């Protein structure tokens, strides 16, 4: 499994602590440094079963500057959202765990991390 983290994020640190406590085998991706491509973001969205606006941190300063709250959330604008996430990875919700069974989830709670471990 892989976990996309921002080391400064307390939810990410909590998820790593729980993964370590459970003896999980995982790879860390510091997605602010190793920025996902648009194709990787599309693949993770497919695994999550979510749309790009569902994993966008719309309260961040960059999101406000871009006016994301006013963007349409539909098939016609999906690509634009993905482009923005690739250009501004700090807007991606975290942590995201890609599980061994091919699924993924936003692991902001201990329950979500445990769910990823059970997959």
Coordinates of N, CA and C in Angstrom, one line a residue:
X1 N 0.8 -1.2 0.0 CA 0.0 0.0 0.0 C 0.9 1.2 0.0
X2 N 0.3 2.3 -0.5 CA 1.0 3.6 -0.5 C 0.2 4.6 0.2
X3 N 0.8 5.5 0.9 CA 0.1 6.6 1.6 C 0.7 7.9 1.1
X4 N -0.2 8.8 0.6 CA 0.2 10.2 0.2 C 0.1 11.0 1.5
X5 N 1.2 11.7 1.8 CA 1.2 12.5 3.0 C 1.9 13.8 2.8
X6 N 1.5 14.7 3.7 CA 2.2 16.0 4.0 C 2.8 15.8 5.4
X7 N 4.1 15.8 5.6 CA 4.6 15.5 6.9 C 4.2 16.6 8.0
X8 N 3.8 17.7 7.6 CA 3.3 18.8 8.5 C 1.9 18.6 9.0
X9 N 1.2 17.6 8.4 CA -0.2 17.4 8.7 C -0.3 16.4 9.8
X10 N -1.1 16.8 10.9 CA -1.3 15.9 12.0 C -2.0 14.7 11.7
X11 N -3.0 14.7 10.8 CA -3.8 13.5 10.4 C -2.8 12.5 9.7
X12 N -1.9 13.0 8.9 CA -0.9 12.2 8.2 C 0.0 11.5 9.2
X13 N 0.5 12.3 10.2 CA 1.3 11.7 11.2 C 0.6 10.6 12.0
X14 N -0.7 10.9 12.3 CA -1.5 9.9 13.1 C -1.7 8.6 12.3
X15 N -1.9 8.8 11.0 CA -2.1 7.6 10.1 C -0.8 6.8 10.1
X16 N 0.3 7.4 9.9 CA 1.6 6.7 9.9 C 1.9 6.0 11.2
X17 N 1.5 6.7 12.3 CA 1.7 6.0 13.7 C 0.9 4.8 13.8
X18 N -0.3 4.8 13.3 CA -1.2 3.7 13.4 C -0.7 2.6 12.4
X19 N -0.3 2.9 11.2 CA 0.2 1.9 10.3 C 1.4 1.2 10.9
X20 N 2.3 2.0 11.5 CA 3.5 1.4 12.2 C 3.1 0.5 13.3
X21 N 2.2 1.0 14.1 CA 1.7 0.2 15.3 C 1.1 -1.2 14.8
X22 N 0.5 -1.2 13.7 CA -0.1 -2.4 13.1 C 0.9 -3.2 12.3
X23 N 2.1 -2.8 12.2 CA 3.1 -3.5 11.4 C 2.9 -3.5 9.9
X24 N 2.2 -2.5 9.4 CA 1.8 -2.5 8.0 C 3.0 -2.3 7.1
X25 N 3.0 -2.9 5.9 CA 4.0 -2.7 4.9 C 3.4 -1.6 3.9
X26 N 4.1 -0.5 3.9 CA 3.6 0.6 3.1 C 4.8 1.5 2.6
X27 N 4.5 2.2 1.6 CA 5.4 3.2 1.0 C 4.8 4.6 1.2
X28 N 5.7 5.5 1.6 CA 5.3 6.9 1.8 C 5.6 7.7 0.6
X29 N 4.6 8.5 0.2 CA 4.8 9.4 -0.9 C 4.5 10.8 -0.4
X30 N 5.5 11.6 -0.3 CA 5.4 13.0 0.1 C 4.9 13.8 -1.1
X31 N 3.6 13.9 -1.3 CA 3.1 14.3 -2.6 C 3.3 15.8 -2.8
X32 N 3.8 16.6 -1.9 CA 4.1 18.0 -2.1 C 5.5 18.0 -2.8
X33 N 6.3 17.1 -2.6 CA 7.7 17.0 -3.2 C 7.6 16.1 -4.4
X34 N 7.0 15.0 -4.3 CA 6.8 14.0 -5.5 C 5.4 14.2 -6.0
X35 N 5.2 15.3 -6.7 CA 3.8 15.7 -7.1 C 3.2 14.7 -8.1
X36 N 2.0 14.2 -7.8 CA 1.3 13.3 -8.7 C 1.0 14.0 -10.1
X37 N 1.1 13.2 -11.1 CA 0.7 13.7 -12.4 C -0.8 13.7 -12.5
X38 N -1.3 14.3 -13.6 CA -2.8 14.3 -13.8 C -3.3 12.9 -14.0
X39 N -2.5 12.1 -14.6 CA -2.9 10.7 -14.8 C -2.9 9.9 -13.5
X40 N -2.0 10.2 -12.6 CA -2.0 9.6 -11.3 C -3.1 10.0 -10.5
X41 N -3.5 11.3 -10.6 CA -4.6 11.8 -9.8 C -5.9 11.2 -10.4
X42 N -6.0 11.0 -11.7 CA -7.2 10.4 -12.2 C -7.3 8.9 -11.7
X43 N -6.2 8.2 -11.7 CA -6.2 6.8 -11.2 C -6.6 6.7 -9.8
X44 N -6.1 7.6 -8.9 CA -6.5 7.6 -7.5 C -7.9 8.0 -7.4
X45 N -8.4 8.9 -8.1 CA -9.8 9.3 -8.1 C -10.7 8.0 -8.5
X46 N -10.3 7.3 -9.5 CA -11.0 6.1 -9.9 C -11.0 5.1 -8.7
X47 N -9.8 4.9 -8.1 CA -9.8 4.0 -7.0 C -10.6 4.5 -5.8
X48 N -10.6 5.8 -5.6 CA -11.4 6.3 -4.5 C -12.9 6.3 -4.7
X49 N -13.3 6.3 -6.0 CA -14.7 6.4 -6.4 C -15.2 7.8 -6.2
X50 N -14.3 8.8 -6.3 CA -14.7 10.2 -6.0 C -14.3 11.1 -7.2
X51 N -14.8 12.3 -7.1 CA -14.5 13.3 -8.1 C -13.4 14.3 -7.6
X52 N -12.7 15.0 -8.4 CA -11.6 15.8 -7.9 C -12.0 16.9 -6.9
X53 N -13.2 17.4 -7.1 CA -13.7 18.4 -6.1 C -14.0 17.8 -4.7
X54 N -14.2 16.5 -4.7 CA -14.4 15.8 -3.4 C -13.1 15.7 -2.6
X55 N -12.0 15.8 -3.2 CA -10.7 15.7 -2.5 C -9.9 17.0 -2.5
X56 N -10.6 18.1 -2.8 CA -9.9 19.4 -2.9 C -10.2 20.1 -1.6
X57 N -9.1 20.7 -1.1 CA -9.1 21.4 0.2 C -9.5 22.9 -0.2
X58 N -10.8 23.1 -0.3 CA -11.3 24.4 -0.8 C -11.1 25.6 0.2
X59 N -10.7 25.3 1.4 CA -10.5 26.4 2.4 C -9.0 26.9 2.3
X60 N -8.2 26.3 1.6 CA -6.8 26.7 1.5 C -6.7 28.1 0.7
X61 N -5.7 28.8 1.0 CA -5.5 30.2 0.4 C -5.5 30.0 -1.2
X62 N -4.8 29.1 -1.7 CA -4.7 28.9 -3.1 C -6.1 28.6 -3.7
X63 N -6.9 27.8 -3.1 CA -8.2 27.5 -3.6 C -9.1 28.8 -3.6
X64 N -8.9 29.6 -2.6 CA -9.7 30.9 -2.6 C -9.2 31.8 -3.7
X65 N -7.9 31.9 -3.9 CA -7.3 32.7 -4.9 C -7.8 32.3 -6.3
X66 N -8.0 31.0 -6.5 CA -8.4 30.4 -7.8 C -9.9 30.5 -7.9
X67 N -10.6 30.8 -6.8 CA -12.1 30.8 -6.8 C -12.7 29.5 -7.0
X68 N -12.1 28.4 -6.5 CA -12.6 27.1 -6.7 C -14.1 26.9 -6.2
X69 N -14.4 27.5 -5.2 CA -15.8 27.4 -4.6 C -16.9 27.7 -5.7
X70 N -16.5 28.5 -6.6 CA -17.4 29.0 -7.7 C -17.3 28.1 -9.0
X71 N -16.4 27.2 -9.0 CA -16.2 26.4 -10.2 C -17.4 25.3 -10.3
X72 N -17.8 25.1 -11.5 CA -18.8 24.0 -11.7 C -18.2 22.7 -11.3
X73 N -19.0 21.8 -10.9 CA -18.6 20.4 -10.5 C -19.4 19.5 -11.3
X74 N -18.8 19.3 -12.6 CA -19.5 18.4 -13.5 C -18.4 17.8 -14.5
X75 N -18.9 17.0 -15.3 CA -18.0 16.2 -16.3 C -17.2 17.2 -17.1
X76 N -17.8 18.3 -17.5 CA -17.1 19.3 -18.4 C -15.9 20.0 -17.7
X77 N -16.0 20.1 -16.4 CA -14.9 20.8 -15.7 C -14.0 19.8 -14.9
X78 N -14.3 18.5 -15.0 CA -13.5 17.6 -14.2 C -12.0 17.7 -14.6
X79 N -11.7 17.8 -15.8 CA -10.3 17.9 -16.2 C -9.6 19.1 -15.7
X80 N -10.3 20.2 -15.7 CA -9.8 21.5 -15.1 C -9.5 21.3 -13.6
X81 N -10.3 20.7 -12.9 CA -10.1 20.4 -11.5 C -8.8 19.6 -11.3
X82 N -8.7 18.5 -12.1 CA -7.5 17.6 -12.0 C -6.2 18.4 -12.3
X83 N -6.3 19.2 -13.3 CA -5.1 20.1 -13.6 C -4.7 20.9 -12.5
X84 N -5.7 21.5 -11.8 CA -5.4 22.4 -10.7 C -4.8 21.6 -9.5
X85 N -5.2 20.4 -9.3 CA -4.7 19.6 -8.2 C -3.2 19.2 -8.5
X86 N -2.9 18.9 -9.8 CA -1.6 18.6 -10.2 C -0.6 19.9 -10.1
X87 N -1.2 21.0 -10.4 CA -0.4 22.3 -10.3 C -0.3 22.8 -8.9
X88 N -1.2 22.4 -8.0 CA -1.3 22.9 -6.6 C -1.5 21.7 -5.7
X89 N -0.5 20.8 -5.6 CA -0.8 19.6 -4.8 C -1.2 19.8 -3.3
X90 N -0.9 21.0 -2.8 CA -1.3 21.3 -1.4 C -2.8 21.3 -1.3
X91 N -3.5 21.4 -2.4 CA -5.0 21.4 -2.4 C -5.6 20.0 -2.3
X92 N -4.7 18.9 -2.4 CA -5.2 17.6 -2.3 C -5.5 17.2 -0.9
X93 N -6.6 16.7 -0.6 CA -7.0 16.2 0.8 C -6.0 15.1 1.1
X94 N -5.7 15.0 2.4 CA -4.7 14.0 2.9 C -5.1 13.4 4.2
X95 N -4.5 12.3 4.6 CA -3.7 11.4 3.7 C -4.6 10.5 2.9
X96 N -4.0 10.1 1.8 CA -4.7 9.2 0.9 C -3.9 7.9 0.9
X97 N -4.7 6.8 1.2 CA -4.0 5.4 1.2 C -4.6 4.7 0.0
X98 N -3.6 4.1 -0.8 CA -4.0 3.2 -1.9 C -3.8 1.8 -1.3
X99 N -4.9 1.1 -1.2 CA -4.9 -0.2 -0.6 C -4.4 -1.3 -1.6
X100 N -4.0 -2.4 -1.0 CA -3.5 -3.5 -1.8 C -4.6 -4.1 -2.7
X101 N -5.9 -4.0 -2.4 CA -6.9 -4.6 -3.2 C -7.3 -3.7 -4.4
X102 N -6.6 -2.6 -4.6 CA -6.9 -1.8 -5.7 C -7.8 -0.6 -5.4
X103 N -8.3 -0.5 -4.2 CA -9.1 0.6 -3.8 C -8.2 1.7 -3.2
X104 N -8.8 2.8 -2.8 CA -8.1 3.8 -2.1 C -9.1 4.5 -1.1
X105 N -8.6 5.3 -0.2 CA -9.5 6.0 0.7 C -8.7 7.2 1.3
X106 N -9.5 8.2 1.6 CA -8.9 9.3 2.4 C -9.0 8.9 3.8
X107 N -7.8 8.8 4.4 CA -7.6 8.2 5.7 C -7.4 9.3 6.8
X108 N -8.4 10.1 7.0 CA -8.3 11.2 8.0 C -8.7 10.7 9.4
X109 N -9.2 9.5 9.6 CA -9.5 9.0 10.9 C -8.8 7.6 11.1
X110 N -8.7 7.2 12.4 CA -8.2 5.9 12.7 C -9.0 4.8 12.1
X111 N -10.3 5.0 12.0 CA -11.2 4.0 11.5 C -10.9 3.8 10.0
X112 N -10.7 4.9 9.3 CA -10.3 4.8 7.9 C -9.0 4.1 7.6
X113 N -8.0 4.4 8.5 CA -6.7 3.7 8.4 C -6.9 2.2 8.6
X114 N -7.7 1.8 9.6 CA -7.9 0.4 9.9 C -8.7 -0.2 8.7
X115 N -9.6 0.5 8.1 CA -10.3 0.0 7.0 C -9.3 -0.3 5.8
X116 N -8.4 0.6 5.6 CA -7.4 0.3 4.6 C -6.5 -0.9 4.9
X117 N -6.2 -1.1 6.2 CA -5.4 -2.3 6.6 C -6.2 -3.6 6.4
X118 N -7.5 -3.5 6.4 CA -8.3 -4.7 6.3 C -8.6 -5.1 4.8
X119 N -8.1 -4.3 3.9 CA -8.4 -4.5 2.5 C -7.3 -5.4 1.8

